[in-house]
PDB file of C-alpha atoms in Angstrom:
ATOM      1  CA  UNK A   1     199.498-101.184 111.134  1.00 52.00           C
ATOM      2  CA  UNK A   2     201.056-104.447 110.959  1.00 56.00           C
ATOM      3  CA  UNK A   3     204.718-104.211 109.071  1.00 60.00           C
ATOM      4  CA  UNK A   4     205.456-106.598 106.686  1.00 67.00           C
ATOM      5  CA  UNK A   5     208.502-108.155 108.462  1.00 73.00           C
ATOM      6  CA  UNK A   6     206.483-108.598 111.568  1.00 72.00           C
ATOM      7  CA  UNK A   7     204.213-110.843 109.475  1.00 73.00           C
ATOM      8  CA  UNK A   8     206.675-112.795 108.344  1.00 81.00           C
ATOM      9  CA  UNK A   9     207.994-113.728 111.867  1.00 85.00           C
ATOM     10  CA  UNK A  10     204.467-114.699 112.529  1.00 91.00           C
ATOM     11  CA  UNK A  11     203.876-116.667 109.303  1.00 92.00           C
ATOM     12  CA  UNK A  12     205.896-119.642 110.738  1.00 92.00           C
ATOM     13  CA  UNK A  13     204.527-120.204 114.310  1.00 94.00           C
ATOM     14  CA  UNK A  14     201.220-119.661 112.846  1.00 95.00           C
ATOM     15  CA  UNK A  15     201.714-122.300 110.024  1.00 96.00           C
ATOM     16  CA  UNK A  16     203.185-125.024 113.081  1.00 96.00           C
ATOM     17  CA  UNK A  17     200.078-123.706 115.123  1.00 97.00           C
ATOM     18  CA  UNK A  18     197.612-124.599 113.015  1.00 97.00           C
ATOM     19  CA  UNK A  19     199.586-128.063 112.056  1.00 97.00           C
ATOM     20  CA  UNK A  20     200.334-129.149 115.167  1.00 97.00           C
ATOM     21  CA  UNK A  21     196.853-128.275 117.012  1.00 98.00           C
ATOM     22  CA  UNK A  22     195.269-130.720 113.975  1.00 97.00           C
ATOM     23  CA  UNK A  23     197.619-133.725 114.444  1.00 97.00           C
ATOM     24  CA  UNK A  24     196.890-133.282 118.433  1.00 97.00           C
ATOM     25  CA  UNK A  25     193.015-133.027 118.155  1.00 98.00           C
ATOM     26  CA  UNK A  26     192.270-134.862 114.771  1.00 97.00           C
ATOM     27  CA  UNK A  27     188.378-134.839 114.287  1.00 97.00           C
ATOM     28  CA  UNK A  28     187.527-133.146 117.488  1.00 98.00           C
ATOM     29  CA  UNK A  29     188.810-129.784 116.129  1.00 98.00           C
ATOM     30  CA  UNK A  30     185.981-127.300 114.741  1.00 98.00           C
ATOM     31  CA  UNK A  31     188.131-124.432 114.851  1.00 98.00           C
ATOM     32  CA  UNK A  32     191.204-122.065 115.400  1.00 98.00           C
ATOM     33  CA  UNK A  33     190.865-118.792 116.139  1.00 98.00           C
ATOM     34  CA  UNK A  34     193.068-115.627 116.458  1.00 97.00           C
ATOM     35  CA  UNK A  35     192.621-112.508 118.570  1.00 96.00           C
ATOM     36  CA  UNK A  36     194.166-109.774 120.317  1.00 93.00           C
ATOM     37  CA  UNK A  37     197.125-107.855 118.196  1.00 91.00           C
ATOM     38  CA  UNK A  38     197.842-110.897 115.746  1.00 92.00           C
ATOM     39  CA  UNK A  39     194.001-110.556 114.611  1.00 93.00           C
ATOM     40  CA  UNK A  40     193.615-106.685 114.692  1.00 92.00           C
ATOM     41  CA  UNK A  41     196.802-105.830 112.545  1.00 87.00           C
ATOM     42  CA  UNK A  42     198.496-104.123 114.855  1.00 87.00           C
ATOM     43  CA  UNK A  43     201.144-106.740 116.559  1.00 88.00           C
ATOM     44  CA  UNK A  44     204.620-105.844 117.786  1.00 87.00           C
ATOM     45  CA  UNK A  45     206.948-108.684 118.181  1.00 89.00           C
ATOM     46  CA  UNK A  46     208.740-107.444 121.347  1.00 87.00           C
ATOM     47  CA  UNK A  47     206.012-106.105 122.848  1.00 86.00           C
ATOM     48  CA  UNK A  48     202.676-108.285 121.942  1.00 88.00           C
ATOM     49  CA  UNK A  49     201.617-112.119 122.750  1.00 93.00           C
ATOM     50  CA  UNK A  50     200.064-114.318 119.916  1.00 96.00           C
ATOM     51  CA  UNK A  51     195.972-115.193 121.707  1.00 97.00           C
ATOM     52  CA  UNK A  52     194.740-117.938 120.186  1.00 98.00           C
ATOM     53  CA  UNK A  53     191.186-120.234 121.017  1.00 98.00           C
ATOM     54  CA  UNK A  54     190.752-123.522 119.930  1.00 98.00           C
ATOM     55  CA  UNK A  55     187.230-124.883 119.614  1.00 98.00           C
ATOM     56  CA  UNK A  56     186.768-128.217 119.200  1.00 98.00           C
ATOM     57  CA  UNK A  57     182.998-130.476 119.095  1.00 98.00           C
ATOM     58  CA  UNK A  58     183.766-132.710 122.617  1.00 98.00           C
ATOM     59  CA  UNK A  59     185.228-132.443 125.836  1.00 98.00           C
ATOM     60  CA  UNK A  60     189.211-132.881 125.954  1.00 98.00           C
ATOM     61  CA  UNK A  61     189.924-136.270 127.025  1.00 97.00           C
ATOM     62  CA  UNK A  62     193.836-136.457 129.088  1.00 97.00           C
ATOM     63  CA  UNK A  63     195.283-138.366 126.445  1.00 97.00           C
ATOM     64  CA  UNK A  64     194.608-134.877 124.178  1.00 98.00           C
ATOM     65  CA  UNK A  65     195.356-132.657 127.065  1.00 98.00           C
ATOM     66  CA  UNK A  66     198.796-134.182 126.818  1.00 98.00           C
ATOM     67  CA  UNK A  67     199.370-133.741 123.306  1.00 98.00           C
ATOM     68  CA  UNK A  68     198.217-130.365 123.750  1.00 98.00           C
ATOM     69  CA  UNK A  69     200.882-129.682 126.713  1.00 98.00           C
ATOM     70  CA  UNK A  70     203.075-131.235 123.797  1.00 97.00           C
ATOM     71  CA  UNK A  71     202.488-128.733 121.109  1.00 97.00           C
ATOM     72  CA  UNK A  72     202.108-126.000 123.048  1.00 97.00           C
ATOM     73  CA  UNK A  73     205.627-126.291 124.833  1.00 97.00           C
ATOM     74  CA  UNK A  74     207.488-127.165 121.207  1.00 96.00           C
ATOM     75  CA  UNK A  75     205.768-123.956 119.724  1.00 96.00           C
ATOM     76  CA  UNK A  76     206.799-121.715 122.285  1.00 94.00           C
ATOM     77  CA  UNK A  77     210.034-121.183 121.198  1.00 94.00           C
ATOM     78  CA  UNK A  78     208.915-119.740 117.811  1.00 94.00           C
ATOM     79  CA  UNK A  79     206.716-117.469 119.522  1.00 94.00           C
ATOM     80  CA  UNK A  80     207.278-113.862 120.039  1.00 93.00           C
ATOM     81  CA  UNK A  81     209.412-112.952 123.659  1.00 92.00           C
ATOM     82  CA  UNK A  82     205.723-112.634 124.913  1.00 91.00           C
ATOM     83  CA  UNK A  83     204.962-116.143 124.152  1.00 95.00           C
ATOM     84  CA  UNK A  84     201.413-117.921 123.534  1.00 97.00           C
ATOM     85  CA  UNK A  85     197.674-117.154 125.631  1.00 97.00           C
ATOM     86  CA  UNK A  86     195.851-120.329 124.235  1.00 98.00           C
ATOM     87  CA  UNK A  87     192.444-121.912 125.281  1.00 98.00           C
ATOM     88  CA  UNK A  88     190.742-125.012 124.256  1.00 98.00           C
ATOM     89  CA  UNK A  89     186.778-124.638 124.523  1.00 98.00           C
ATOM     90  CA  UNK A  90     183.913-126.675 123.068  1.00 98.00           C
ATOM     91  CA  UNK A  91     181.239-125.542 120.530  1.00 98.00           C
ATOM     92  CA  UNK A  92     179.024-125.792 123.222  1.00 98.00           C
ATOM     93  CA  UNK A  93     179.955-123.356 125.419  1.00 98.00           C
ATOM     94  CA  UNK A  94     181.299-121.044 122.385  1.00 98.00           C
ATOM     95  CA  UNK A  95     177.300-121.347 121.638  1.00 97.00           C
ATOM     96  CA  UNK A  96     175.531-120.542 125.092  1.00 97.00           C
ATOM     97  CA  UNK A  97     178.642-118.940 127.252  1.00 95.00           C
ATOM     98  CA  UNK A  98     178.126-118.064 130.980  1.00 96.00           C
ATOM     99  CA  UNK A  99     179.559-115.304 132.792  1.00 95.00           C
ATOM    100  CA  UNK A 100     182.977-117.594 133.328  1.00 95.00           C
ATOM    101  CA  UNK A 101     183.008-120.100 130.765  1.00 98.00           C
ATOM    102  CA  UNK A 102     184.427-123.681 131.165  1.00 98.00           C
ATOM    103  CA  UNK A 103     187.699-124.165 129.194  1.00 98.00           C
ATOM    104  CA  UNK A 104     188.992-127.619 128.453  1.00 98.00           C
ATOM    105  CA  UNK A 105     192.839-126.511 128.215  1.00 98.00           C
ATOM    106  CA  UNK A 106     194.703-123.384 128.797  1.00 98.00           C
ATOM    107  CA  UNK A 107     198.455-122.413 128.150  1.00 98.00           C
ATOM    108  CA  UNK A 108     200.246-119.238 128.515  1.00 97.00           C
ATOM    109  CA  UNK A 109     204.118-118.547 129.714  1.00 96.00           C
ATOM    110  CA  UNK A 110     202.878-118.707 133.005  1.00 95.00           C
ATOM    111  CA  UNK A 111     202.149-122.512 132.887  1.00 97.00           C
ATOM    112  CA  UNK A 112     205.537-123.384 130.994  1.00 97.00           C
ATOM    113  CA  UNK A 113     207.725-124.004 133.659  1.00 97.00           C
ATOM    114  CA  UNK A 114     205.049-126.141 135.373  1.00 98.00           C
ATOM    115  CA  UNK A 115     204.252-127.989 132.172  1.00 98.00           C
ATOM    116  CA  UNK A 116     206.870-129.124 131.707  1.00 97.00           C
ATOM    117  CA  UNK A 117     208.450-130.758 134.557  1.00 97.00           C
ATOM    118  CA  UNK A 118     204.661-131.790 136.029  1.00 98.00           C
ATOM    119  CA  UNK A 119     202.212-131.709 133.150  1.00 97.00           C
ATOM    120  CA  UNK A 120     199.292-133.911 135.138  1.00 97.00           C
ATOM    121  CA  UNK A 121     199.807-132.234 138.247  1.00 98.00           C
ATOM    122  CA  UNK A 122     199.338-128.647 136.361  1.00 98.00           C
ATOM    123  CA  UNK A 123     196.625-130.142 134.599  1.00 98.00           C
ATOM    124  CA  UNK A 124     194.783-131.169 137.709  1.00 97.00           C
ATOM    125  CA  UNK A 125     195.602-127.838 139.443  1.00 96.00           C
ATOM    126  CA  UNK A 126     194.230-125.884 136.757  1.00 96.00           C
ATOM    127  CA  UNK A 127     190.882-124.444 137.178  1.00 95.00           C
ATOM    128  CA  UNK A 128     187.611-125.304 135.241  1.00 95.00           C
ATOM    129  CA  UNK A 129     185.798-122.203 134.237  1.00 97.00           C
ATOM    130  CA  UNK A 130     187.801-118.607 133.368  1.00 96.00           C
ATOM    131  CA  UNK A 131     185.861-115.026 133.476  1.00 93.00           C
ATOM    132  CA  UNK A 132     188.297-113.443 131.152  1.00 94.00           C
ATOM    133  CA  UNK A 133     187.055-115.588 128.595  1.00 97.00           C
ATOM    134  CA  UNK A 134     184.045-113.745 127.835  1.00 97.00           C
ATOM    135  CA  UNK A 135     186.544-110.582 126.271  1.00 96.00           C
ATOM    136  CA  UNK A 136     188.214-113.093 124.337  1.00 97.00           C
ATOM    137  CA  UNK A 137     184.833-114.205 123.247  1.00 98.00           C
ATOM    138  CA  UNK A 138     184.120-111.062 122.430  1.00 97.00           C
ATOM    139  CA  UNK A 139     187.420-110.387 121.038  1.00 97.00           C
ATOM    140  CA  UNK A 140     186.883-113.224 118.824  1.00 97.00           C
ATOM    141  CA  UNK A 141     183.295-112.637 117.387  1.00 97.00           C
ATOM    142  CA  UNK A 142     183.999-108.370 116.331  1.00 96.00           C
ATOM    143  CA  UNK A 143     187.807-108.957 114.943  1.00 96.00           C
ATOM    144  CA  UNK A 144     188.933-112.155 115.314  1.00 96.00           C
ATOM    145  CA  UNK A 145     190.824-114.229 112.452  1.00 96.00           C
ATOM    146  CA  UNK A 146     189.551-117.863 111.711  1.00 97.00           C
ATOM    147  CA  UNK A 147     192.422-120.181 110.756  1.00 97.00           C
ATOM    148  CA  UNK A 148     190.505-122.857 110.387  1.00 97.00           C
ATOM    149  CA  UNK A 149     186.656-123.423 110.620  1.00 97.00           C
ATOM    150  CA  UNK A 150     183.410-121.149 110.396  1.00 97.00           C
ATOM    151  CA  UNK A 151     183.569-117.300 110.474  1.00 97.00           C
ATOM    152  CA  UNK A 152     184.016-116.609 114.294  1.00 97.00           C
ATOM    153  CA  UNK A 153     179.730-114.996 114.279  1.00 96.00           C
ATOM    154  CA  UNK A 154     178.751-118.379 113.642  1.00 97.00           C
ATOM    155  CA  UNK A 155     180.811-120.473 116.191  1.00 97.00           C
ATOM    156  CA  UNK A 156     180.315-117.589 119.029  1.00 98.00           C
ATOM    157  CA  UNK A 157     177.447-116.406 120.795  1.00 98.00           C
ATOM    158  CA  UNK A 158     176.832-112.457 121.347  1.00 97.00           C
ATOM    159  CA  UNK A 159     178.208-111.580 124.133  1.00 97.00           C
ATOM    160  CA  UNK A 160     175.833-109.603 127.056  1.00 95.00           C
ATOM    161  CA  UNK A 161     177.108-106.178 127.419  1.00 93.00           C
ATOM    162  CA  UNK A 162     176.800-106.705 131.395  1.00 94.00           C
ATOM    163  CA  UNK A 163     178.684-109.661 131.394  1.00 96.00           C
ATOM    164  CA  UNK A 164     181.671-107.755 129.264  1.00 96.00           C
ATOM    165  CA  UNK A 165     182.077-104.517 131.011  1.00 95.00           C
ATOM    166  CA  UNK A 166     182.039-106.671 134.415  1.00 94.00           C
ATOM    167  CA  UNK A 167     184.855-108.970 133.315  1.00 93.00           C
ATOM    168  CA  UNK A 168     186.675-105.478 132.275  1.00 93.00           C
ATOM    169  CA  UNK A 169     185.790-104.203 135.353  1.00 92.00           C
ATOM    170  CA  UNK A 170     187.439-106.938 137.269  1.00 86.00           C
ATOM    171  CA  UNK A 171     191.051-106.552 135.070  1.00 82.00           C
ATOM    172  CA  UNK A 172     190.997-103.192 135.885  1.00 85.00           C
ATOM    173  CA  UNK A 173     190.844-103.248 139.854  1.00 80.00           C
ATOM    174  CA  UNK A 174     193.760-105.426 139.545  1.00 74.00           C
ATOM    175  CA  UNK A 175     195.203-103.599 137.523  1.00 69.00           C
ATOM    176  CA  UNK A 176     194.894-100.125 139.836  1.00 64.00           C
ATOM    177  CA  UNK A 177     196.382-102.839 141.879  1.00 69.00           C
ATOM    178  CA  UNK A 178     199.490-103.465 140.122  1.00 69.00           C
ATOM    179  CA  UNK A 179     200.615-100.234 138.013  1.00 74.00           C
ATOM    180  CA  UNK A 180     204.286-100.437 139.114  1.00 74.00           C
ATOM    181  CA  UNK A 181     204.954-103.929 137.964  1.00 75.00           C
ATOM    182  CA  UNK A 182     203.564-103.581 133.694  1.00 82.00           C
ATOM    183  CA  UNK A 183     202.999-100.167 133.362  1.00 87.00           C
ATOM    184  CA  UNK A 184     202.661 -99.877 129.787  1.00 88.00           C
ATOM    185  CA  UNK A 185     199.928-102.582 129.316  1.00 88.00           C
ATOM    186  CA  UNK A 186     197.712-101.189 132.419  1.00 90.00           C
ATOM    187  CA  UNK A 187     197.965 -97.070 131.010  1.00 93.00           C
ATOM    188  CA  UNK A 188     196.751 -98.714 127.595  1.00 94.00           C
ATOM    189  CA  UNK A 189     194.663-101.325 129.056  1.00 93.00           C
ATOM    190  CA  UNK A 190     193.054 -98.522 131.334  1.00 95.00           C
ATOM    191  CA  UNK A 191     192.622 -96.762 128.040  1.00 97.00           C
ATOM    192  CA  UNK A 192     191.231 -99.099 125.978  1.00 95.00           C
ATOM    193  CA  UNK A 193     189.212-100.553 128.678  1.00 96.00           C
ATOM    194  CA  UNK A 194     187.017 -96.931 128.491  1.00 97.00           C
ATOM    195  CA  UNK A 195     186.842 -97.022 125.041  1.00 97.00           C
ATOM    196  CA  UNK A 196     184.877-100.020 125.600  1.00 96.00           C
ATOM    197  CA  UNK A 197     182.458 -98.276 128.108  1.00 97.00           C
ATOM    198  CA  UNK A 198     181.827 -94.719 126.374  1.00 96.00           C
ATOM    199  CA  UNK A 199     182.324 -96.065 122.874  1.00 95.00           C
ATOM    200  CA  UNK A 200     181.717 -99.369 122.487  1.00 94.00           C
ATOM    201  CA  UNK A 201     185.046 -99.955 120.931  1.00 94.00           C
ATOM    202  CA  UNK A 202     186.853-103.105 121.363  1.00 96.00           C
ATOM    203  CA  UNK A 203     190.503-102.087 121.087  1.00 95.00           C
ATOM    204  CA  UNK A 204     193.777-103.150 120.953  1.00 93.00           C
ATOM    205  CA  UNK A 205     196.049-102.076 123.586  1.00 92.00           C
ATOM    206  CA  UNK A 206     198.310 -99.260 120.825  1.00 93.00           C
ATOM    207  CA  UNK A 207     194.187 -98.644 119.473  1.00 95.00           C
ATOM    208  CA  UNK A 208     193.532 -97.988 123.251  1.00 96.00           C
ATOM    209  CA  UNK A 209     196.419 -95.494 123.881  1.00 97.00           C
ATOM    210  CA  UNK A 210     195.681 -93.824 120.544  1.00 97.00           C
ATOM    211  CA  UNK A 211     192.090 -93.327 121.802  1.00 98.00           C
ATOM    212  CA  UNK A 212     192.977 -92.419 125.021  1.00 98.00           C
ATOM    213  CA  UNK A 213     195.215 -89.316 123.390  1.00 98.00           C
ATOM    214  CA  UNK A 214     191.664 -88.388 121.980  1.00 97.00           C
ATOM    215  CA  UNK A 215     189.371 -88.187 124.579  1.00 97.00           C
ATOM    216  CA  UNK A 216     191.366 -87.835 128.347  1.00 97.00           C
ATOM    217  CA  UNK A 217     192.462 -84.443 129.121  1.00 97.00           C
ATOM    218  CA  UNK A 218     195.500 -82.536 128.113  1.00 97.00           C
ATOM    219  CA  UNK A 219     197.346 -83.748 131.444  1.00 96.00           C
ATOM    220  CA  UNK A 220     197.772 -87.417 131.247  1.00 97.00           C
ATOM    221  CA  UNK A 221     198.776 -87.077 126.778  1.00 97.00           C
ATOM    222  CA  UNK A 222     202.825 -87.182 128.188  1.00 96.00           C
ATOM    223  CA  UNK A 223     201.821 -90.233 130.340  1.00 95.00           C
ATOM    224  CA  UNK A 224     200.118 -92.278 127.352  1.00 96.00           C
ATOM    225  CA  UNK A 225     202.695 -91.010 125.218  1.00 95.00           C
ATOM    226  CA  UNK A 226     205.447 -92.091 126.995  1.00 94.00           C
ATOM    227  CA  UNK A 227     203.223 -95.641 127.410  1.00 93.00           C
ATOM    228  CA  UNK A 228     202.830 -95.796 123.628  1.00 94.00           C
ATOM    229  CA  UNK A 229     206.578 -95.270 122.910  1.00 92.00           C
ATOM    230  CA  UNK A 230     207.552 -97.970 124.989  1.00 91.00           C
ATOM    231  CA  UNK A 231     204.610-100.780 123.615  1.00 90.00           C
ATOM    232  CA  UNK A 232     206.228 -99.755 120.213  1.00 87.00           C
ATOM    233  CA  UNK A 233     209.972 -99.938 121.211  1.00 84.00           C
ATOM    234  CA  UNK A 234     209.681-102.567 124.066  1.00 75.00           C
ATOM    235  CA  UNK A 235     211.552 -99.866 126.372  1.00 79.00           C
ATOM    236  CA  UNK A 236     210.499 -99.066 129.907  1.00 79.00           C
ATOM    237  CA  UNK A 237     208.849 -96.407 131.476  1.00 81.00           C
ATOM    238  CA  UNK A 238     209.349 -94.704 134.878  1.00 84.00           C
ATOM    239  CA  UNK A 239     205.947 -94.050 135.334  1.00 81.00           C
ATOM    240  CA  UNK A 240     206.929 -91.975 138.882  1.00 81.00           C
ATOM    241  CA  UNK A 241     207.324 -88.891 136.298  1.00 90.00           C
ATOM    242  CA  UNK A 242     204.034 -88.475 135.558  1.00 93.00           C
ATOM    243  CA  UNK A 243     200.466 -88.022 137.650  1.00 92.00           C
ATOM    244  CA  UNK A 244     199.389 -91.977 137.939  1.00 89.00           C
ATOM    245  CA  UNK A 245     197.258 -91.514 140.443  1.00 88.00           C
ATOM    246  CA  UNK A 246     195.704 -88.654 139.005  1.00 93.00           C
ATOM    247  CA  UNK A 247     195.183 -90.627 135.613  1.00 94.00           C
ATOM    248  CA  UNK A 248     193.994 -93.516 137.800  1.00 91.00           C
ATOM    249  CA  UNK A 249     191.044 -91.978 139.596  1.00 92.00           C
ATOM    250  CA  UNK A 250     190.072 -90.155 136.030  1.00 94.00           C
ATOM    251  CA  UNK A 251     189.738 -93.570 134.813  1.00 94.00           C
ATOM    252  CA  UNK A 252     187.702 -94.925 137.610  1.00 93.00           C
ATOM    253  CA  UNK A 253     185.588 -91.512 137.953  1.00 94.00           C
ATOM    254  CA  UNK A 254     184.385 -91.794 134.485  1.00 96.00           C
ATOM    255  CA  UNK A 255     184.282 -95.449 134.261  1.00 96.00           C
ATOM    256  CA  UNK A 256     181.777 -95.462 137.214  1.00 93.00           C
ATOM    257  CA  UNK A 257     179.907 -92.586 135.883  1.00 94.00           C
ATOM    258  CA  UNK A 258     179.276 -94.636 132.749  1.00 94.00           C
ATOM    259  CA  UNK A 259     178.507 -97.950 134.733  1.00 93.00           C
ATOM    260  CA  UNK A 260     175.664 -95.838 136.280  1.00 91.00           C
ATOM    261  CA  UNK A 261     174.394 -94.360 133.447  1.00 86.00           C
ATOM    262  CA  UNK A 262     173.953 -97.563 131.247  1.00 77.00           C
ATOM    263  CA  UNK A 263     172.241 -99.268 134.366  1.00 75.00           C
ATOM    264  CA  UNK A 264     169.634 -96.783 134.106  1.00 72.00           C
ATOM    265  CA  UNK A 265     169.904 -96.643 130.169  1.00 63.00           C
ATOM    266  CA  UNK A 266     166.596 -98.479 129.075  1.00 45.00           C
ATOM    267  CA  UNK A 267     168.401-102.005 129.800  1.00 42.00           C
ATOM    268  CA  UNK A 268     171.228-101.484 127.440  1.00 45.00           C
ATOM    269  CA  UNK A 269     173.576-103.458 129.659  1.00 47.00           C
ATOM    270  CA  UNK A 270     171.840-106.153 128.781  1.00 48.00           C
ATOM    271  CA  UNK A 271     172.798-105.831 124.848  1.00 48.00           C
ATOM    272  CA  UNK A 272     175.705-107.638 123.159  1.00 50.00           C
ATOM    273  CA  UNK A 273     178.404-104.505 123.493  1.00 45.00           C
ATOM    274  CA  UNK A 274     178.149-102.034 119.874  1.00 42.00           C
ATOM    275  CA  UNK A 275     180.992-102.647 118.185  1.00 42.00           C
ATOM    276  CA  UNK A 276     182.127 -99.566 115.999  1.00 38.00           C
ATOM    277  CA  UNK A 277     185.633-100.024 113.840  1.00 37.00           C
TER     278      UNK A 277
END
């Protein structure tokens, strides 16, 4: 649950969000929408990022992708440590997605550096189309927040259950990949990311470990532990203490197991993924 004083160190970049992404868009803008931890209730200010989409009716001109380089760079200061995952994407593809959707302007900490001492160059670097999209569409449509514009079911399209569980899929092989260097958010994202799969939950990353406690055997409960400890109190784990690899191949055993068994499940990978709060 979301503590009151971590709302109020949200209520101001929130407010500028919303103001600034107006004066850079005018007209174009349809919409603003939160998901991720912000949305869900359950944000951390040390520990979580605020996602954001912005949908807007036409295609992003330069002259906009600049003012958006703009607002995004003077906002990220009153962000959380984390920073600021924003994408720009039109109605149109919010309405009839494809398995990696087109984006008209994307900013995370990644990009700041980059921003700003060669905005055009980043811009023309940047690619065109983004397969992690479809969670955040996802994301978006079963608990998002609208700060401005229609409720998020009318703006977004249902998602294919095929199309989500492969985009998971994909975060998850790098994250098998990359265990040592965020440890916390791939035990929790490992979690959540079968929660998905055997429940058709769409979780946040604490939901995730919390779920994870509940349904993975007795042996890996110090391991999530420890991983939920630290998302809450922004501390580190050693994760060399505990069986990784072990928890790792659980993961992957029973996240196969369950890729299988929907294939052959009277097409239900092809239904928008069952979302159960």
């Amino acid at each position: 649950m979301q503590q009151p004083e971590e709302q109020r160190r949200l209520s101001l970049p929130i407010q500028r969000l919303c103001e600034t992404v107006e004066d850079a868009l005018g007209e174009n803008l349809t919409g603003i929408y939160l998901h991720g931890s912000v949305a869900m209730g359950c944000f951390n200010w040390n520990t979580g990022d605020v996602d954001c989409l912005v949908v807007t009716a036409e295609p992003l001109g330069i002259a906009a992708k600049t003012a958006m380089i703009d607002t995004c760079l003077a906002l990220q200061p009153l962000c959380p440590p984390k920073g600021m995952e924003l994408s720009v994407v039109t109605k149109a593809v919010c309405e009839n997605p494809q398995r990696s959707p087109a984006f008209e302007f994307h900013f995370s900490p990644l990009y700041v550096e980059s921003y700003a001492q060669d905005p055009q160059g980043q811009l023309a670097r940047m690619p065109r189309t983004d397969p992690d999209l479809i969670v955040h569409f996802s994301m978006v449509r079963s608990r998002g927040r609208a700060l401005l514009g229609a409720p998020a079911k009318q703006v977004f399209a249902p998602i294919p259950r095929l199309w989500l569980l492969d985009s998971i899929q994909g975060d998850l092989a790098d994250a098998a990949q990359n265990m040592e260097d965020q440890p916390v958010y791939y035990v929790l994202n490992f979690c959540r990311a079968l929660a998905c799969l055997e429940d058709g939950q769409l979780l946040s990353k604490q939901e995730g470990g919390e779920w994870g406690l509940r349904h993975l055997p007795s042996e890996y409960r110090s391991l999530v532990e420890a991983a939920l400890t630290a998302y809450a109190g922004g501390t580190f784990v050693d994760i060399r203490q505990y069986p990784v690899r072990q928890f790792i191949a659980e993961i992957w055993n029973r996240w196969k197991q369950g890729r299988a068994d929907h294939a052959t499940g009277n097409g239900s990978e092809d239904q928008e993924n069952t979302i159960s709060n």
